Amino acid sequence: MDIKYQKRLAAEILDCGKDRVWIDDTMLDEVVEAITREEVRELINRGVIRKEPKEGNSRGRINYKKGQKAKGRRKGYGKRRGTKNARQSSKDKWKNRIRSMRRELKHMRDNGLIDRTTYREFYNRSKGGAFEDTADMILHLQMEDYIDEDYEIKGVNQDG
């Protein structure tokens, strides 16, 4: 029994592809006899022919990988494409570093740990690239006796 024609009609009526058209095997005789659109429409209303749901790709594996990457996994040398500078440019590294130092200096000035003169001096030194990072800047502030030895960087837990 050839039901290609009925399947094509049903696909047009249901507005889907031919592969998504489901036909009840027990009612094949009725389906073969249906040769007009109206008859096929009637079979659809009775439930003899229906549209199957779309099949999509599961996101489960991808979501798992994204969760792992958020934790810092799957980022070793084998996963890296492109140079170090392509992954994060030297300018972006500089921006992150200088903003961190300036934020820390501003925090210390606003809380009265250093005066305006010291703030300006260390602001300009950090701008000139005198310090590796915020911790290095704080080490210099401590060595030059501007702040106490037990000062901790704001927002950073140094215990681990």
Coordinates of C-alpha atoms in Angstrom, one line a residue:
M1 CA 0.0 0.0 0.0
D2 CA 1.4 3.3 -1.1
I3 CA 0.6 6.2 1.2
K4 CA 3.2 8.7 -0.1
Y5 CA 0.5 11.0 -1.5
Q6 CA -1.5 11.0 1.7
K7 CA 1.6 11.7 3.7
R8 CA 2.5 14.6 1.5
L9 CA -1.0 16.1 1.8
A10 CA -0.9 15.6 5.6
A11 CA 2.5 17.3 5.8
E12 CA 1.1 20.3 3.9
I13 CA -2.0 20.5 6.1
L14 CA -0.1 20.1 9.3
D15 CA 2.7 22.5 8.1
C16 CA 5.6 20.2 8.8
G17 CA 7.9 17.8 7.0
K18 CA 6.9 14.4 5.7
D19 CA 9.2 12.7 8.3
R20 CA 7.2 14.2 11.1
V21 CA 3.8 12.8 9.9
W22 CA 2.6 9.9 12.0
I23 CA 0.0 7.5 10.5
D24 CA -1.8 4.8 12.6
D25 CA -0.8 1.4 11.3
T26 CA -4.2 -0.2 12.2
M27 CA -6.1 2.3 10.0
L28 CA -4.0 2.1 6.8
D29 CA -7.0 1.0 4.7
E30 CA -8.8 4.2 5.5
V31 CA -5.7 6.3 4.9
V32 CA -5.3 4.7 1.4
E33 CA -8.9 5.5 0.5
A34 CA -8.5 9.2 1.5
I35 CA -7.5 10.9 -1.7
T36 CA -8.7 14.5 -1.2
R37 CA -7.5 17.2 1.2
E38 CA -10.8 17.2 3.0
E39 CA -10.6 13.4 3.7
V40 CA -7.0 13.7 5.0
R41 CA -8.1 16.7 7.2
E42 CA -10.9 14.5 8.6
L43 CA -8.4 11.7 9.4
I44 CA -6.2 14.3 11.2
N45 CA -9.2 15.5 13.2
R46 CA -10.0 11.9 14.2
G47 CA -6.3 11.3 15.3
V48 CA -5.5 8.7 12.7
I49 CA -2.8 11.1 11.3
R50 CA -0.9 13.4 13.5
K51 CA 2.2 15.5 13.7
E52 CA 5.1 14.1 15.7
P53 CA 7.0 16.5 18.1
K54 CA 10.2 18.0 17.0
E55 CA 13.4 16.3 18.0
G56 CA 16.2 18.6 19.2
N57 CA 19.7 18.2 20.4
S58 CA 20.2 17.7 24.2
R59 CA 21.9 20.5 26.0
G60 CA 22.8 18.3 28.9
R61 CA 26.4 17.7 28.0
I62 CA 27.0 21.3 27.0
N63 CA 25.6 22.6 30.3
Y64 CA 27.8 20.2 32.2
K65 CA 30.9 21.5 30.3
K66 CA 29.9 25.1 30.9
G67 CA 29.6 24.3 34.7
Q68 CA 33.0 22.8 34.7
K69 CA 34.5 25.8 32.9
A70 CA 32.9 28.1 35.3
K71 CA 34.8 26.3 38.1
G72 CA 38.0 26.7 36.1
R73 CA 38.3 23.2 34.7
R74 CA 39.0 22.3 31.1
K75 CA 41.2 25.3 30.5
G76 CA 44.6 23.5 30.3
Y77 CA 47.2 23.8 27.5
G78 CA 45.4 21.2 25.4
K79 CA 42.2 23.3 25.2
R80 CA 43.9 26.6 24.3
R81 CA 43.8 27.8 20.7
G82 CA 45.6 31.1 19.9
T83 CA 48.4 32.9 21.6
K84 CA 48.5 34.1 25.1
N85 CA 47.9 37.6 23.8
A86 CA 44.9 36.5 21.8
R87 CA 43.2 35.0 24.8
Q88 CA 43.7 38.2 26.9
S89 CA 45.6 41.1 25.4
S90 CA 48.4 42.8 27.3
K91 CA 46.4 46.0 27.3
D92 CA 43.5 44.2 29.0
K93 CA 45.9 42.8 31.6
W94 CA 47.3 46.2 32.2
K95 CA 43.8 47.7 32.5
N96 CA 42.8 45.1 35.1
R97 CA 46.0 45.6 37.1
I98 CA 46.0 49.4 37.1
R99 CA 42.3 49.6 38.0
S100 CA 42.9 47.2 40.9
M101 CA 45.7 49.4 42.2
R102 CA 43.8 52.6 41.8
R103 CA 40.8 51.1 43.5
E104 CA 43.0 50.1 46.5
L105 CA 44.7 53.5 46.7
K106 CA 41.3 55.2 46.7
H107 CA 40.0 52.9 49.4
M108 CA 43.1 53.7 51.6
R109 CA 42.8 57.4 51.0
D110 CA 39.1 57.6 51.7
N111 CA 39.5 55.6 54.9
G112 CA 42.4 57.8 56.2
L113 CA 45.1 55.2 55.9
I114 CA 47.2 57.4 53.6
D115 CA 47.1 61.1 53.0
R116 CA 46.6 62.9 49.7
T117 CA 50.3 63.4 49.0
T118 CA 51.1 59.7 49.4
Y119 CA 48.0 58.8 47.3
R120 CA 49.2 61.0 44.5
E121 CA 52.8 59.8 44.7
F122 CA 51.8 56.1 44.6
Y123 CA 49.1 56.8 41.9
N124 CA 51.8 58.2 39.6
R125 CA 54.3 55.4 40.5
S126 CA 51.7 52.7 39.7
K127 CA 50.9 54.6 36.4
G128 CA 54.6 54.4 35.6
G129 CA 54.6 50.7 36.0
A130 CA 56.7 50.6 39.3
F131 CA 54.6 47.8 40.8
E132 CA 53.8 44.3 39.6
D133 CA 50.4 44.2 41.1
T134 CA 48.3 45.5 44.1
A135 CA 50.1 43.3 46.6
D136 CA 53.5 44.6 45.4
M137 CA 52.2 48.2 45.8
I138 CA 51.0 47.5 49.3
L139 CA 54.4 45.9 50.1
H140 CA 56.1 49.1 49.1
L141 CA 53.7 51.2 51.2
Q142 CA 54.5 49.0 54.2
M143 CA 58.3 49.1 53.5
E144 CA 58.2 52.9 53.4
D145 CA 56.1 53.0 56.6
Y146 CA 53.0 54.6 55.1
I147 CA 50.7 51.8 56.4
D148 CA 50.8 49.1 59.1
E149 CA 52.4 45.7 58.5
D150 CA 49.2 43.8 59.1
Y151 CA 47.2 45.6 56.4
E152 CA 45.2 43.3 54.1
I153 CA 44.0 44.0 50.6
K154 CA 40.4 45.0 50.5
G155 CA 38.1 42.2 49.2
V156 CA 40.8 39.6 49.2
N157 CA 41.0 36.6 51.6
Q158 CA 44.8 35.9 51.9
D159 CA 44.3 32.8 54.1
G160 CA 43.3 30.7 51.1

